[in-house]
Coordinates of C-alpha atoms and ligand atoms in Angstrom, one line a residue:
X1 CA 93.2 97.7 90.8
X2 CA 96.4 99.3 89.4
X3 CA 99.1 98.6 91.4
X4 CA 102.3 100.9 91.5
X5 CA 104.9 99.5 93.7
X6 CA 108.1 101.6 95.0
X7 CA 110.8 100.3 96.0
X8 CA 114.7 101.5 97.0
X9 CA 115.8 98.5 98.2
X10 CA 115.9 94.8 97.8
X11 CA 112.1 94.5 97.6
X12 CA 111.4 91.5 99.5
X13 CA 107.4 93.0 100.5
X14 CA 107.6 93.4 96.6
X15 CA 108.3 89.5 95.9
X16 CA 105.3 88.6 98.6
X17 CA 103.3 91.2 96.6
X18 CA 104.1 89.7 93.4
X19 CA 103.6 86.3 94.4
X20 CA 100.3 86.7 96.0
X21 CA 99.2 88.4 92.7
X22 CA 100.7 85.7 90.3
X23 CA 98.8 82.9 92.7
X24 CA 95.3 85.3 92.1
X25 CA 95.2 86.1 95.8
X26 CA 95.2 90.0 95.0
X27 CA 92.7 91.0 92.0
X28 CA 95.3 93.4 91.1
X29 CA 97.6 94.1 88.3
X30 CA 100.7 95.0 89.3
X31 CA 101.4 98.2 86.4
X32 CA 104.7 99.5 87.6
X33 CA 107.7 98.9 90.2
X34 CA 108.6 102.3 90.6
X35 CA 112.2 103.1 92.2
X36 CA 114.4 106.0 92.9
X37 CA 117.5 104.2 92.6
X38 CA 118.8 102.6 89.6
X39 CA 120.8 99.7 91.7
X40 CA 117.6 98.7 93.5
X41 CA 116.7 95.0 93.7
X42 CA 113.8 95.4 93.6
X43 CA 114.1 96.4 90.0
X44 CA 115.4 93.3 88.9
X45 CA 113.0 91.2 90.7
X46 CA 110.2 93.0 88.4
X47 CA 112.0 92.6 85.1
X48 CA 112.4 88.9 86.2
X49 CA 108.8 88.6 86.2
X50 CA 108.1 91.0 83.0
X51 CA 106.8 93.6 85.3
X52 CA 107.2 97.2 83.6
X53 CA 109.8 99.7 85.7
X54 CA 110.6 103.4 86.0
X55 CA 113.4 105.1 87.7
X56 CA 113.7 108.5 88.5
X57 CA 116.9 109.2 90.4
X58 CA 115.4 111.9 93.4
X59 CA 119.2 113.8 93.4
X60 CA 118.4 115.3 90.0
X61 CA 115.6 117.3 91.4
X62 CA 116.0 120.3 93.5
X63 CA 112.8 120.2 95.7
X64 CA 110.7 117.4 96.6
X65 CA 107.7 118.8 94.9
X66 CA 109.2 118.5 91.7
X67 CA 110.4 114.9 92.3
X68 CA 106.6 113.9 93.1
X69 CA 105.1 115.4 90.0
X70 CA 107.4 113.7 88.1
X71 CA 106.5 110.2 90.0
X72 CA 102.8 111.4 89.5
X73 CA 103.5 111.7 85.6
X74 CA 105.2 108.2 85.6
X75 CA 102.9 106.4 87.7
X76 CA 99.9 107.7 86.0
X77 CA 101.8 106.8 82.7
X78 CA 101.7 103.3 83.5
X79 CA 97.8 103.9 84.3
X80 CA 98.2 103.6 88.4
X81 CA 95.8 103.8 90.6
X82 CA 96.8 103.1 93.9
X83 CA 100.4 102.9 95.5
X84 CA 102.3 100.5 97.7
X85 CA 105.3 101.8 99.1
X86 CA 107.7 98.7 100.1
X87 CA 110.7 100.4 101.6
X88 CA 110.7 103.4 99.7
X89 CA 112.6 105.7 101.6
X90 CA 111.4 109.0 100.3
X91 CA 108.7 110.9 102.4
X92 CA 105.7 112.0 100.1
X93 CA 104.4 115.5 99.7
X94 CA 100.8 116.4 99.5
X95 CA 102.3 117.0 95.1
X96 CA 101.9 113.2 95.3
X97 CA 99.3 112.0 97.7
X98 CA 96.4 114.3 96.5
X99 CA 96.9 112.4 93.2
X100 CA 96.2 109.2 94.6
X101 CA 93.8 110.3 97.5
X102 CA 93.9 107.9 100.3
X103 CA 95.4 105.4 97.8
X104 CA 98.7 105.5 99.1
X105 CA 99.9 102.3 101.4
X106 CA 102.7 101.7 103.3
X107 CA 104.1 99.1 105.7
X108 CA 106.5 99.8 108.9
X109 CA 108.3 97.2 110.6
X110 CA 107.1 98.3 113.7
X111 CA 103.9 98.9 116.0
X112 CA 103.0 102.3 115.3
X113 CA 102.8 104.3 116.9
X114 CA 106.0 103.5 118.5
X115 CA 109.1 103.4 116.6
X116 CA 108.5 105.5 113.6
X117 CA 111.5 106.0 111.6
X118 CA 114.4 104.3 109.4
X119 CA 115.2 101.8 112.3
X120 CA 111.7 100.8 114.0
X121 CA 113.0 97.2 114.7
X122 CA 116.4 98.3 115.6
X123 CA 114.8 100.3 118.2
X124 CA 112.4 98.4 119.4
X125 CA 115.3 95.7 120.0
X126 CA 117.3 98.8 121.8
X127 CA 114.1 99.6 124.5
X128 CA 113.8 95.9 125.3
X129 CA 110.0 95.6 124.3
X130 CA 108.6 92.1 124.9
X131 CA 106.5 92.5 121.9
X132 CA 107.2 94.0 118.6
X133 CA 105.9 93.7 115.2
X134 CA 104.4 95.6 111.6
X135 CA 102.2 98.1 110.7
X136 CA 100.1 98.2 107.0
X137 CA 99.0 102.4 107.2
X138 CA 97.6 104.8 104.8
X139 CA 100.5 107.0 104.0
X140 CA 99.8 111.1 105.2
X141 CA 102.4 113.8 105.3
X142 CA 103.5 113.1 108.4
X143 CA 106.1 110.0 109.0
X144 CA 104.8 106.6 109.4
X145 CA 101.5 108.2 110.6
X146 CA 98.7 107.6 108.7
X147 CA 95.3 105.2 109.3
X148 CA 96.4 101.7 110.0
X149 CA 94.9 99.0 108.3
X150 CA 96.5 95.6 109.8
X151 CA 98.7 95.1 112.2
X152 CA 100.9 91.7 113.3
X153 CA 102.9 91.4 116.6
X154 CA 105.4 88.9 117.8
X155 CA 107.3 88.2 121.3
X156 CA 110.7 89.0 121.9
X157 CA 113.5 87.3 123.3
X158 CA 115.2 89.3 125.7
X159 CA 118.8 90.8 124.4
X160 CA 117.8 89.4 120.3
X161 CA 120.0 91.4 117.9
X162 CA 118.3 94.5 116.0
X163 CA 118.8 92.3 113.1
X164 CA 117.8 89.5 114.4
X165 CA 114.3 90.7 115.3
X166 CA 114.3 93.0 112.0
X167 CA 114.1 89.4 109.9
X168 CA 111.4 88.1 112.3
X169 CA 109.2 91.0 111.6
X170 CA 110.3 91.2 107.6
X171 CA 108.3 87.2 107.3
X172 CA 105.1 88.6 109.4
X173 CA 105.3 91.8 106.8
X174 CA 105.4 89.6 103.8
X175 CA 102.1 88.1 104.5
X176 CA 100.3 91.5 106.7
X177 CA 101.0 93.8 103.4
X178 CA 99.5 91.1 100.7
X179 CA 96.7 90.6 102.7
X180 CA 96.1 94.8 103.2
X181 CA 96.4 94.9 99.2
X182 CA 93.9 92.1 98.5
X183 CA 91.1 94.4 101.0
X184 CA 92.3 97.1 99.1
X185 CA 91.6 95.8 95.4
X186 CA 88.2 93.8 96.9
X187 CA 87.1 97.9 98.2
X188 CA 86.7 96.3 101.8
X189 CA 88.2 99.4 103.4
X190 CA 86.3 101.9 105.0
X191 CA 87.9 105.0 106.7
X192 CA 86.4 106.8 109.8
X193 CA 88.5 109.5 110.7
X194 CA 91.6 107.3 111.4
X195 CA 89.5 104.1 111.9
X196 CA 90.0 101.6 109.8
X197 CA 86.9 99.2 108.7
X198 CA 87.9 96.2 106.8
X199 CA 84.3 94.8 105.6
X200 CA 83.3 91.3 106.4
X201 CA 86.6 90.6 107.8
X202 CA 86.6 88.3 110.6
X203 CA 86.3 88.8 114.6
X204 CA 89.2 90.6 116.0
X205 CA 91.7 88.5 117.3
X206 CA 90.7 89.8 121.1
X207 CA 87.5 88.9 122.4
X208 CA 86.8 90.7 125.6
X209 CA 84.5 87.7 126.9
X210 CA 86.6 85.5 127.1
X211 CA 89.7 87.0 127.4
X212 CA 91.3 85.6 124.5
X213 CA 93.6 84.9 122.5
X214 CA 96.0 87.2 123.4
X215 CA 100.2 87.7 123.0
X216 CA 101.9 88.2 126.3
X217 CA 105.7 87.8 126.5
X218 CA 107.0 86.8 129.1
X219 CA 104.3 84.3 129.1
X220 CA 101.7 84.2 132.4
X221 CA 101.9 81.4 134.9
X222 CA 99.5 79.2 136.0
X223 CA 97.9 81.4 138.6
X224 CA 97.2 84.1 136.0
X225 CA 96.5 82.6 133.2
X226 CA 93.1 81.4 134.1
Ligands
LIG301 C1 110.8 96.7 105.4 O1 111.3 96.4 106.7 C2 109.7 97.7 105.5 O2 108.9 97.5 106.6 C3 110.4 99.0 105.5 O3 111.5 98.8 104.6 C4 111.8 97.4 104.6 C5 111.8 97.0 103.1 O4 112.3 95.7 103.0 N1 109.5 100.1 105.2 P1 112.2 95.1 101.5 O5 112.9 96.0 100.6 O6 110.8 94.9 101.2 O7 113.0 93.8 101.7

């Protein structure tokens, strides 16, 4: 697998990304971080690591179709095949996602469907839910939408700053996404409608039977735990 990463921001799910490559945990070639900002850190942390980089600043174009083909062109330059988006905040037109057709990854710090948007963790800290967490989906044309691939949750401490809970859920994200990308580059996925099938992965984490294990927060007492 050819791996194109974009980035506008400090790149953190990149590092995990990167690091999970370098250790041979993803059969993947990372072949381009990709950003729309020139001051991204993520930038740097490629170049650190002598990973090729491409900037194209999305202000110089006048419609997002023409900024896509020209991340197409660049992408495809670099001989990418499939696409992790790790806090690129750009929304992608169907210009760019029928070039990679459902190649196109992206994770959410939040339990999609619920909180969608620039500030899922934020939010979720706001509404007072008792668990929050990440989302690895395909990316579609509509926000934070797509098929979802992996999913980690976490319990929340009552009144925890947006912050806070954002940096909890950024250390679930950095090992959910690697994990997506390695099913990803082994062809484990399989797509039903929005169902996601990750071959030969193991038993889901709730087994009806036995009721178990499960995350509840606050946690049950005695009475109902049983
Ligand atoms: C992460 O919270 C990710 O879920 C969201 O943007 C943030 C990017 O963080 N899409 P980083 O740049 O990977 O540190």
């Amino acid at each position: 697998m050819k791996l194109a990463v974009l980035v506008s921001g400090s790149g953190s799910n990149l590092q995990s990304i990167i690091d999970h490559v370098e250790a041979g945990h993803i059969a993947a070639e990372i072949a381009v971080v990709f950003s729309n900002k020139e001051d991204a850190y993520g930038l740097t942390r490629a170049r650190y690591h002598g990973i090729p980089t491409a900037v194209i600043q999305h202000t110089e174009f006048t419609d997002r179709e023409a900024f896509d083909a020209a991340m197409v062109r660049a992408l495809q330059e670099h001989g990418a095949d499939t696409v992790a988006l790790a806090g690129f905040m750009r929304m992608l037109t169907p210009v760019f996602l029928n070039a990679f057709p459902m190649r196109v990854l992206n994770i959410h710090p939040a339990l999609l469907p619920s909180f969608p948007g620039t500030h899922g963790q934020h939010d979720a800290a706001t509404f007072g839910v008792r668990l929050a967490g990440c989302t690895v989906h395909f990316v579609d044309e509509k926000m934070d939408h797509g098929p979802v691939v992996i999913q980690a949750a976490l319990p929340v401490t009552p009144g925890i700053a947006g912050d806070d809970l954002a940096g909890q859920i950024l250390r679930l994200e950095h090992r959910v996404y690697p994990q997506a990308l390695a099913w990803m580059a082994q062809d484990r996925i399989r797509l039903d409608g929005r169902i996601v099938h990750i071959e030969g992965s193991g038993v889901p984490v709730c087994d009806t039977d036995g009721v178990g294990p499960y995350l509840v927060n606050p946690p049950l007492e005695d009475d109902f735990a049983a």
